[in-house]
PDB file of C-alpha atoms in Angstrom:
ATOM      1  CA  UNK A   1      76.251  55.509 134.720  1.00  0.00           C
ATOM      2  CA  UNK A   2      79.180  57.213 132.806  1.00  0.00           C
ATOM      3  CA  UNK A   3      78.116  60.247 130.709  1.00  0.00           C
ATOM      4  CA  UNK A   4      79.992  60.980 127.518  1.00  0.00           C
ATOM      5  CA  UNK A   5      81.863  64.478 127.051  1.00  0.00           C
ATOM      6  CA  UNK A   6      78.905  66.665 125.472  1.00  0.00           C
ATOM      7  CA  UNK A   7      80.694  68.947 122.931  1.00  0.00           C
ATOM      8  CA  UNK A   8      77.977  70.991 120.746  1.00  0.00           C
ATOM      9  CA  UNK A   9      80.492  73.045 118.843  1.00  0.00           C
ATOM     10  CA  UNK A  10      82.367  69.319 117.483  1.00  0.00           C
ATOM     11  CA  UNK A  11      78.166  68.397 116.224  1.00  0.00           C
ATOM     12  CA  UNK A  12      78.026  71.616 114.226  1.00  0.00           C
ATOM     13  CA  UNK A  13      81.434  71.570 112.711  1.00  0.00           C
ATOM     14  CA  UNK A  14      80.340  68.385 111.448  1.00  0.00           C
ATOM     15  CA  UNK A  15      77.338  69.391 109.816  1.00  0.00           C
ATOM     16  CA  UNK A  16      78.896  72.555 108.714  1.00  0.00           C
ATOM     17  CA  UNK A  17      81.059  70.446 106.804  1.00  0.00           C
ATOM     18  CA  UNK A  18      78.373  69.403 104.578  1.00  0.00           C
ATOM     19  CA  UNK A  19      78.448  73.065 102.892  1.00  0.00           C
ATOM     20  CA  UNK A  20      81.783  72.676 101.508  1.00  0.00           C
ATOM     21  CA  UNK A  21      80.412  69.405  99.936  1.00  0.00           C
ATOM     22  CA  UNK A  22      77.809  71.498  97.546  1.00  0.00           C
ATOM     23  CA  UNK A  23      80.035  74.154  97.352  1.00  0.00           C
ATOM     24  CA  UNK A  24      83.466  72.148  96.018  1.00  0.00           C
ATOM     25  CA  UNK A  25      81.956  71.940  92.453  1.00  0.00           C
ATOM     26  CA  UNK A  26      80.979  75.536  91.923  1.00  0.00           C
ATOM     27  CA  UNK A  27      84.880  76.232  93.254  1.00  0.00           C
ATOM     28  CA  UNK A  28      86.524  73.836  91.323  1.00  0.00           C
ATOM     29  CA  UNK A  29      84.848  75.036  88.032  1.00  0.00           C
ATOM     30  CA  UNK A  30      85.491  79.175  89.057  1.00  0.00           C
ATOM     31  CA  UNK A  31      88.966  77.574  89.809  1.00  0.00           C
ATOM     32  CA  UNK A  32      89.402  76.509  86.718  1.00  0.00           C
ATOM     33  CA  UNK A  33      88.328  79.196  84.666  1.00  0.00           C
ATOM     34  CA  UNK A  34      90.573  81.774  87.135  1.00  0.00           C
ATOM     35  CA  UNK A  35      93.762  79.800  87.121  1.00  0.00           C
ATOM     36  CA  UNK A  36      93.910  78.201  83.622  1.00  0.00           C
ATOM     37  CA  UNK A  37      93.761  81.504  81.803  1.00  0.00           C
ATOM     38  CA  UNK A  38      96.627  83.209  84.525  1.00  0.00           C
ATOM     39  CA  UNK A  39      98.745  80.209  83.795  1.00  0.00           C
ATOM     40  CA  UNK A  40      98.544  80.030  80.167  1.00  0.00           C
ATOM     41  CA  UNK A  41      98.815  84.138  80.520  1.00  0.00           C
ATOM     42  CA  UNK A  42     102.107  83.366  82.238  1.00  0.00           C
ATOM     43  CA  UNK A  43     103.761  81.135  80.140  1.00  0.00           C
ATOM     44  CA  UNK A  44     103.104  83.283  76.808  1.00  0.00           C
ATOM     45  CA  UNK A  45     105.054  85.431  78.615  1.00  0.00           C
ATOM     46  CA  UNK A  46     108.317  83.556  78.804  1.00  0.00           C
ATOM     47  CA  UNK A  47     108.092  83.873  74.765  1.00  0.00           C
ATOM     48  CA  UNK A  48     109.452  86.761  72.367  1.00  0.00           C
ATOM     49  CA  UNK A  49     106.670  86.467  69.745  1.00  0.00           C
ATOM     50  CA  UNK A  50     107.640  88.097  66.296  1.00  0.00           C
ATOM     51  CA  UNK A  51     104.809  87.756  63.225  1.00  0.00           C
ATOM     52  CA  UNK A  52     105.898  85.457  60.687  1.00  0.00           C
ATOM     53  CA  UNK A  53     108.568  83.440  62.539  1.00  0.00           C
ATOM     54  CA  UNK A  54     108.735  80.973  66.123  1.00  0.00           C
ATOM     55  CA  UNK A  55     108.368  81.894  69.173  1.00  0.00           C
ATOM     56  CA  UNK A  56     112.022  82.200  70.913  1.00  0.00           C
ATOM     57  CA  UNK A  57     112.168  81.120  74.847  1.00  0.00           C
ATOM     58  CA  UNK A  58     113.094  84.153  76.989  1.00  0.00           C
ATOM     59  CA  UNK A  59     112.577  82.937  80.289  1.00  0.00           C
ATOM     60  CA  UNK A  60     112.144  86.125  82.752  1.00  0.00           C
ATOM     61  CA  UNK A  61     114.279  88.154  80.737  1.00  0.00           C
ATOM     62  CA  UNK A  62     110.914  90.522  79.439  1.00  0.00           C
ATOM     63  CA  UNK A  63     110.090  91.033  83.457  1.00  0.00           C
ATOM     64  CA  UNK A  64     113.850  92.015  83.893  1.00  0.00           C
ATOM     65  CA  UNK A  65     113.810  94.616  81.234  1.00  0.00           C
ATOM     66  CA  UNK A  66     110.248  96.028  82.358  1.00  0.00           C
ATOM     67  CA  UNK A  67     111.937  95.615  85.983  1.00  0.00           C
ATOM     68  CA  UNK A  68     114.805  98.066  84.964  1.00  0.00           C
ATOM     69  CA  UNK A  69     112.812 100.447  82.876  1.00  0.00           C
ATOM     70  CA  UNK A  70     113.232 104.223  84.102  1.00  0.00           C
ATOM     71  CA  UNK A  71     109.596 104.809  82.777  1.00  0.00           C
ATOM     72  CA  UNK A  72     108.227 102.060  84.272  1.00  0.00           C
ATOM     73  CA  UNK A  73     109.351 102.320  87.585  1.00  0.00           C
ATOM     74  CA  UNK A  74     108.181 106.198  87.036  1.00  0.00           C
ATOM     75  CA  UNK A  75     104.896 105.041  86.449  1.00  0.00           C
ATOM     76  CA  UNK A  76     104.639 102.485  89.071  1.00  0.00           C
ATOM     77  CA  UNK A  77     105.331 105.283  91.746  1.00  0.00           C
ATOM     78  CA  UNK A  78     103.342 107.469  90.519  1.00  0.00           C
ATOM     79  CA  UNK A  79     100.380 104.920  90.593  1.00  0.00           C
ATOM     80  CA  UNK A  80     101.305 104.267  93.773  1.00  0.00           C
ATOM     81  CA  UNK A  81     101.391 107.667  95.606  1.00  0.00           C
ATOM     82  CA  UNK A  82      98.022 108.033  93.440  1.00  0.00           C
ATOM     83  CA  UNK A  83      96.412 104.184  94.920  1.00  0.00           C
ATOM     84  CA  UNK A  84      97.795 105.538  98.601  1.00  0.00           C
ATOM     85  CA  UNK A  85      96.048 109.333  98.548  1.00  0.00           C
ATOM     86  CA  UNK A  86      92.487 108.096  96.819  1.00  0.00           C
ATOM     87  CA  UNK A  87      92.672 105.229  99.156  1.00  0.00           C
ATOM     88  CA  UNK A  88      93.137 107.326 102.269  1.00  0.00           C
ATOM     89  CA  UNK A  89      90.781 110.193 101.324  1.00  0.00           C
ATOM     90  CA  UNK A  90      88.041 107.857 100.381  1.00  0.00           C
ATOM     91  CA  UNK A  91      87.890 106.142 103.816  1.00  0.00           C
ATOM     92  CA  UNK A  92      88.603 109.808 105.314  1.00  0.00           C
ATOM     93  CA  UNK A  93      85.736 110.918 103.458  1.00  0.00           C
ATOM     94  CA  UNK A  94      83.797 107.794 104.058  1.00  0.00           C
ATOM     95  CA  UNK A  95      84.250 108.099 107.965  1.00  0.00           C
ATOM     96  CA  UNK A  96      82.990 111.286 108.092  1.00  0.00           C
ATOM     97  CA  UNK A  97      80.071 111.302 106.342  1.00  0.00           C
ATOM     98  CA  UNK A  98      79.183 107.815 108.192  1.00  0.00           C
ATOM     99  CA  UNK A  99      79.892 110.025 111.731  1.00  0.00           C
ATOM    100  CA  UNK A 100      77.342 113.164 110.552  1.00  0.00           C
ATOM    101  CA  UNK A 101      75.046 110.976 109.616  1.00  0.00           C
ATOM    102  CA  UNK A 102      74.972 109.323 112.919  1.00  0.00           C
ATOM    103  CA  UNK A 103      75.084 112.587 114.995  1.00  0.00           C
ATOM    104  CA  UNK A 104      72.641 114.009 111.997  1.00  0.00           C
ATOM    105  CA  UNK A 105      68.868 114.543 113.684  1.00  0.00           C
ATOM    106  CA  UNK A 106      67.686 116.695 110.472  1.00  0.00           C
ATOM    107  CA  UNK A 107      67.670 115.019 107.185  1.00  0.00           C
ATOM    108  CA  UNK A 108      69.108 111.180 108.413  1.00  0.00           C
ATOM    109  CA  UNK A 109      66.585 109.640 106.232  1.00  0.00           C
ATOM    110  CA  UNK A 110      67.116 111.978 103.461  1.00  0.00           C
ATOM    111  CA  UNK A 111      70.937 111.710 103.234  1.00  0.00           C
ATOM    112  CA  UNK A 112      70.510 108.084 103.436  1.00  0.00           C
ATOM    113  CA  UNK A 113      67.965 107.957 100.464  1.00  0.00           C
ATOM    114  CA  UNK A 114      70.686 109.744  98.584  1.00  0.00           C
ATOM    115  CA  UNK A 115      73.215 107.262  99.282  1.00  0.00           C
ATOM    116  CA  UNK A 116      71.204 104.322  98.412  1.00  0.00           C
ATOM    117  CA  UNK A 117      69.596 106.098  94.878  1.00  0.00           C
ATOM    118  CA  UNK A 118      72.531 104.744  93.240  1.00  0.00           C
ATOM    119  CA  UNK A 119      72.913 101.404  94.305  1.00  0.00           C
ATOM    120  CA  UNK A 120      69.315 100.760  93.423  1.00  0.00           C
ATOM    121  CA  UNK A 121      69.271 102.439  90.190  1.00  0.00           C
ATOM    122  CA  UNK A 122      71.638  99.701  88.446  1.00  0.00           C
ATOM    123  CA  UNK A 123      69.613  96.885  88.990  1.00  0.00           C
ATOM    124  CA  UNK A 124      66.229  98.613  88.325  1.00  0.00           C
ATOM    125  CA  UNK A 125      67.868  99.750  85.157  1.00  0.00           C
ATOM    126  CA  UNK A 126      68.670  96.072  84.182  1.00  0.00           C
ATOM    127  CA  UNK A 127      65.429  95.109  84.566  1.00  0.00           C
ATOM    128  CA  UNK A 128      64.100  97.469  82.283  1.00  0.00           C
ATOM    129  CA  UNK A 129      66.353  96.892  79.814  1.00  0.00           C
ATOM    130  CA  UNK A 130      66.054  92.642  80.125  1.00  0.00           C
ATOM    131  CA  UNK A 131      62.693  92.661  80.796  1.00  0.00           C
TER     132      UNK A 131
END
């Protein structure tokens, strides 16, 4: 008697595949209202608008112009050097208060309290209010 190749993982991708099946509405629809806007955001954009007359096709000449903008490439390194140093001292920061409060024997639970008081006070808040 000839046995069959047993594969458990092939069984469970199968039935995991039935997820994506009650899922695929709920993306389509958050699809939809994500992509439509962008697009239609887009192709305003390839329009010079002026009140009281046509729009005149541009093309990408308006992203050209911002492109070659002293100011704007001012700006966009400055908001970069600023994204780069928050970015870095937040997960500097972030590492070491996660290491002293896993070396931490005094005051663990307190300092962890303190850390979670505002991520509960939101929600509590909002039921209040919508009560």
């Amino acid at each position: 008697m000839s046995r069959g190749i047993h594969a458990p993982f092939l069984e469970e991708t199968m039935r995991n595949r039935y997820y994506l099946y009650f899922t695929l509405p709920a993306m389509l629809l958050m699809s939809a209202v994500l992509f439509y806007p962008l697009g239609f955001a887009v192709y305003n954009s390839l329009f010079a608008y002026s009140l009281g007359s046509t729009p005149e096709y541009v093309g990408f000449q308006q992203y050209i112009d911002v492109l070659l903008e002293p100011a704007f490439l001012s700006a966009l390194g400055r908001s970069g050097v600023f994204t780069g140093v928050v970015v870095c001292a937040q997960v500097l920061l972030g590492l070491i208060a996660a290491l002293a409060m896993d070396h931490a024997t005094i005051g663990k639970k307190a300092f962890s309290v303190a850390i979670f008081i505002p991520v509960m006070i939101t929600p509590s808040a909002a039921g209040l209010i919508f009560r």
